PDB file of C-alpha atoms in Angstrom:
ATOM      1  CA  MET A   1     168.051  78.065 -23.939  1.00  0.00           C
ATOM      2  CA  GLU A   2     167.626  75.667 -26.837  1.00  0.00           C
ATOM      3  CA  ASP A   3     170.494  73.476 -28.014  1.00  0.00           C
ATOM      4  CA  LYS A   4     171.011  73.370 -31.752  1.00  0.00           C
ATOM      5  CA  HIS A   5     172.794  70.805 -33.869  1.00  0.00           C
ATOM      6  CA  TRP A   6     174.371  71.784 -37.176  1.00  0.00           C
ATOM      7  CA  THR A   7     176.078  69.245 -39.412  1.00  0.00           C
ATOM      8  CA  VAL A   8     178.893  69.642 -41.938  1.00  0.00           C
ATOM      9  CA  GLU A   9     179.154  67.006 -44.653  1.00  0.00           C
ATOM     10  CA  ILE A  10     182.467  66.796 -46.495  1.00  0.00           C
ATOM     11  CA  ASN A  11     182.854  65.167 -49.893  1.00  0.00           C
ATOM     12  CA  ILE A  12     186.280  64.603 -51.470  1.00  0.00           C
ATOM     13  CA  SER A  13     187.101  63.653 -55.048  1.00  0.00           C
ATOM     14  CA  GLU A  14     190.526  63.256 -56.580  1.00  0.00           C
ATOM     15  CA  ASP A  15     192.413  62.326 -59.698  1.00  0.00           C
ATOM     16  CA  ASP A  16     196.143  61.944 -60.269  1.00  0.00           C
ATOM     17  CA  THR A  17     197.129  65.504 -59.345  1.00  0.00           C
ATOM     18  CA  THR A  18     193.995  67.323 -58.118  1.00  0.00           C
ATOM     19  CA  THR A  19     191.867  66.906 -55.014  1.00  0.00           C
ATOM     20  CA  GLN A  20     188.572  68.740 -54.661  1.00  0.00           C
ATOM     21  CA  ALA A  21     186.538  69.026 -51.475  1.00  0.00           C
ATOM     22  CA  ARG A  22     183.040  70.278 -50.833  1.00  0.00           C
ATOM     23  CA  ALA A  23     181.871  71.160 -47.311  1.00  0.00           C
ATOM     24  CA  VAL A  24     178.108  71.562 -46.869  1.00  0.00           C
ATOM     25  CA  LEU A  25     176.644  73.026 -43.679  1.00  0.00           C
ATOM     26  CA  PHE A  26     173.144  71.818 -42.784  1.00  0.00           C
ATOM     27  CA  THR A  27     171.457  73.868 -40.063  1.00  0.00           C
ATOM     28  CA  GLY A  28     168.399  71.675 -39.615  1.00  0.00           C
ATOM     29  CA  GLY A  29     166.308  74.454 -41.117  1.00  0.00           C
ATOM     30  CA  SER A  30     166.128  75.609 -44.696  1.00  0.00           C
ATOM     31  CA  MET A  31     169.620  77.131 -44.716  1.00  0.00           C
ATOM     32  CA  ARG A  32     172.417  75.268 -46.455  1.00  0.00           C
ATOM     33  CA  VAL A  33     175.839  76.817 -47.050  1.00  0.00           C
ATOM     34  CA  THR A  34     178.514  75.244 -49.259  1.00  0.00           C
ATOM     35  CA  GLY A  35     182.273  75.823 -49.351  1.00  0.00           C
ATOM     36  CA  LYS A  36     184.701  74.477 -51.930  1.00  0.00           C
ATOM     37  CA  GLY A  37     188.423  73.822 -51.854  1.00  0.00           C
ATOM     38  CA  THR A  38     191.035  72.456 -54.246  1.00  0.00           C
ATOM     39  CA  ALA A  39     194.557  71.125 -53.837  1.00  0.00           C
ATOM     40  CA  ARG A  40     196.934  70.386 -56.707  1.00  0.00           C
ATOM     41  CA  ARG A  41     199.983  68.178 -56.457  1.00  0.00           C
ATOM     42  CA  ASN A  42     203.082  69.142 -58.343  1.00  0.00           C
ATOM     43  CA  PRO A  43     203.757  66.200 -60.705  1.00  0.00           C
ATOM     44  CA  VAL A  44     207.346  65.924 -59.411  1.00  0.00           C
ATOM     45  CA  ASP A  45     206.159  65.458 -55.790  1.00  0.00           C
ATOM     46  CA  ARG A  46     205.456  62.034 -54.309  1.00  0.00           C
ATOM     47  CA  PRO A  47     201.768  61.087 -54.343  1.00  0.00           C
ATOM     48  CA  VAL A  48     200.483  61.300 -50.758  1.00  0.00           C
ATOM     49  CA  PRO A  49     196.671  61.457 -51.060  1.00  0.00           C
ATOM     50  CA  GLU A  50     196.164  62.360 -47.391  1.00  0.00           C
ATOM     51  CA  ILE A  51     197.983  65.674 -47.860  1.00  0.00           C
ATOM     52  CA  GLY A  52     195.783  66.598 -50.811  1.00  0.00           C
ATOM     53  CA  ASP A  53     192.700  65.664 -48.764  1.00  0.00           C
ATOM     54  CA  GLU A  54     193.846  67.787 -45.825  1.00  0.00           C
ATOM     55  CA  LEU A  55     194.604  70.826 -47.960  1.00  0.00           C
ATOM     56  CA  ALA A  56     191.426  70.617 -50.042  1.00  0.00           C
ATOM     57  CA  VAL A  57     189.200  70.081 -46.997  1.00  0.00           C
ATOM     58  CA  SER A  58     190.854  72.894 -45.027  1.00  0.00           C
ATOM     59  CA  ARG A  59     190.286  75.222 -47.969  1.00  0.00           C
ATOM     60  CA  ALA A  60     186.654  74.096 -48.308  1.00  0.00           C
ATOM     61  CA  LEU A  61     186.063  74.746 -44.602  1.00  0.00           C
ATOM     62  CA  GLU A  62     187.719  78.150 -44.846  1.00  0.00           C
ATOM     63  CA  ASP A  63     185.513  78.990 -47.840  1.00  0.00           C
ATOM     64  CA  LEU A  64     182.483  77.745 -45.896  1.00  0.00           C
ATOM     65  CA  GLY A  65     183.398  80.036 -42.998  1.00  0.00           C
ATOM     66  CA  HIS A  66     183.650  83.056 -45.291  1.00  0.00           C
ATOM     67  CA  ARG A  67     180.328  82.237 -46.932  1.00  0.00           C
ATOM     68  CA  LEU A  68     178.583  81.754 -43.583  1.00  0.00           C
ATOM     69  CA  HIS A  69     179.984  85.083 -42.403  1.00  0.00           C
ATOM     70  CA  ALA A  70     178.585  86.716 -45.558  1.00  0.00           C
ATOM     71  CA  VAL A  71     175.144  85.216 -44.811  1.00  0.00           C
ATOM     72  CA  ALA A  72     175.258  86.579 -41.258  1.00  0.00           C
ATOM     73  CA  SER A  73     176.400  90.011 -42.487  1.00  0.00           C
ATOM     74  CA  SER A  74     173.542  90.098 -44.986  1.00  0.00           C
ATOM     75  CA  ASP A  75     171.042  89.137 -42.276  1.00  0.00           C
ATOM     76  CA  ILE A  76     172.369  91.900 -40.017  1.00  0.00           C
ATOM     77  CA  ALA A  77     172.098  94.463 -42.828  1.00  0.00           C
ATOM     78  CA  HIS A  78     168.487  93.482 -43.514  1.00  0.00           C
ATOM     79  CA  LEU A  79     167.521  93.634 -39.848  1.00  0.00           C
ATOM     80  CA  SER A  80     169.333  96.826 -38.881  1.00  0.00           C
ATOM     81  CA  GLY A  81     167.396  99.982 -38.304  1.00  0.00           C
ATOM     82  CA  PRO A  82     164.013 100.555 -36.654  1.00  0.00           C
ATOM     83  CA  ALA A  83     161.819  97.515 -36.044  1.00  0.00           C
TER      84      ALA A  83
END
Protein backbone atom coordinates (compact mmCIF):
# COMPACT_ATOMS: atom_id res chain seq x y z
CA MET A 1 0.00 0.00 0.00
CA GLU A 2 1.34 3.41 -0.96
CA ASP A 3 1.25 6.32 1.47
CA LYS A 4 0.03 9.58 0.03
CA HIS A 5 0.55 13.11 1.26
CA TRP A 6 -1.99 15.82 0.49
CA THR A 7 -1.48 19.41 1.59
CA VAL A 8 -3.99 22.15 2.40
CA GLU A 9 -2.77 25.74 2.16
CA ILE A 10 -4.87 28.36 3.91
CA ASN A 11 -4.71 32.05 3.07
CA ILE A 12 -6.52 34.67 5.17
CA SER A 13 -7.18 38.31 4.34
CA GLU A 14 -9.11 40.81 6.41
CA ASP A 15 -10.23 44.40 6.65
CA ASP A 16 -12.06 46.20 9.44
CA THR A 17 -15.18 44.01 9.44
CA THR A 18 -14.63 41.16 6.95
CA THR A 19 -12.31 38.17 6.99
CA GLN A 20 -11.93 35.97 3.93
CA ALA A 21 -10.20 32.60 3.83
CA ARG A 22 -9.17 30.39 0.96
CA ALA A 23 -8.28 26.72 1.51
CA VAL A 24 -6.48 25.01 -1.38
CA LEU A 25 -5.99 21.24 -1.43
CA PHE A 26 -2.92 20.01 -3.32
CA THR A 27 -2.91 16.27 -3.99
CA GLY A 28 0.60 16.03 -5.42
CA GLY A 29 -0.93 15.26 -8.80
CA SER A 30 -2.75 17.57 -11.15
CA MET A 31 -5.83 17.92 -8.93
CA ARG A 32 -6.31 21.11 -6.96
CA VAL A 33 -9.53 21.90 -5.10
CA THR A 34 -10.30 25.29 -3.55
CA GLY A 35 -12.79 26.25 -0.83
CA LYS A 36 -13.71 29.76 0.25
CA GLY A 37 -15.15 31.16 3.45
CA THR A 38 -16.10 34.59 4.78
CA ALA A 39 -16.79 35.98 8.23
CA ARG A 40 -18.26 39.42 8.92
CA ARG A 41 -18.04 41.23 12.22
CA ASN A 42 -20.98 43.26 13.38
CA PRO A 43 -19.64 46.83 13.74
CA VAL A 44 -20.96 47.01 17.33
CA ASP A 45 -18.96 43.91 18.38
CA ARG A 46 -15.43 44.15 19.77
CA PRO A 47 -12.72 43.51 17.17
CA VAL A 48 -11.22 40.08 17.89
CA PRO A 49 -9.40 39.07 14.68
CA GLU A 50 -8.84 35.48 15.82
CA ILE A 51 -12.59 34.81 15.86
CA GLY A 52 -12.98 36.09 12.31
CA ASP A 53 -10.03 33.92 11.24
CA GLU A 54 -11.53 30.84 12.89
CA LEU A 55 -14.95 31.34 11.35
CA ALA A 56 -13.67 32.16 7.86
CA VAL A 57 -11.22 29.25 7.83
CA SER A 58 -13.81 26.78 9.15
CA ARG A 59 -16.18 27.88 6.40
CA ALA A 60 -13.45 27.58 3.75
CA LEU A 61 -12.63 24.06 4.93
CA GLU A 62 -16.30 23.11 4.93
CA ASP A 63 -16.63 24.47 1.38
CA LEU A 64 -13.48 22.55 0.41
CA GLY A 65 -15.00 19.35 1.79
CA HIS A 66 -18.19 19.83 -0.22
CA ARG A 67 -16.22 20.55 -3.38
CA LEU A 68 -13.98 17.51 -2.90
CA HIS A 69 -17.07 15.35 -2.36
CA ALA A 70 -18.50 16.71 -5.63
CA VAL A 71 -15.27 15.77 -7.44
CA ALA A 72 -15.44 12.23 -6.03
CA SER A 73 -19.13 11.92 -6.95
CA SER A 74 -18.38 13.04 -10.50
CA ASP A 75 -15.53 10.52 -10.77
CA ILE A 76 -17.82 7.74 -9.54
CA ALA A 77 -20.51 8.70 -12.07
CA HIS A 78 -17.99 8.63 -14.93
CA LEU A 79 -16.59 5.26 -13.89
CA SER A 80 -19.84 3.48 -13.08
CA GLY A 81 -21.18 0.87 -15.42
CA PRO A 82 -19.38 -1.80 -17.46
CA ALA A 83 -15.61 -1.49 -17.82
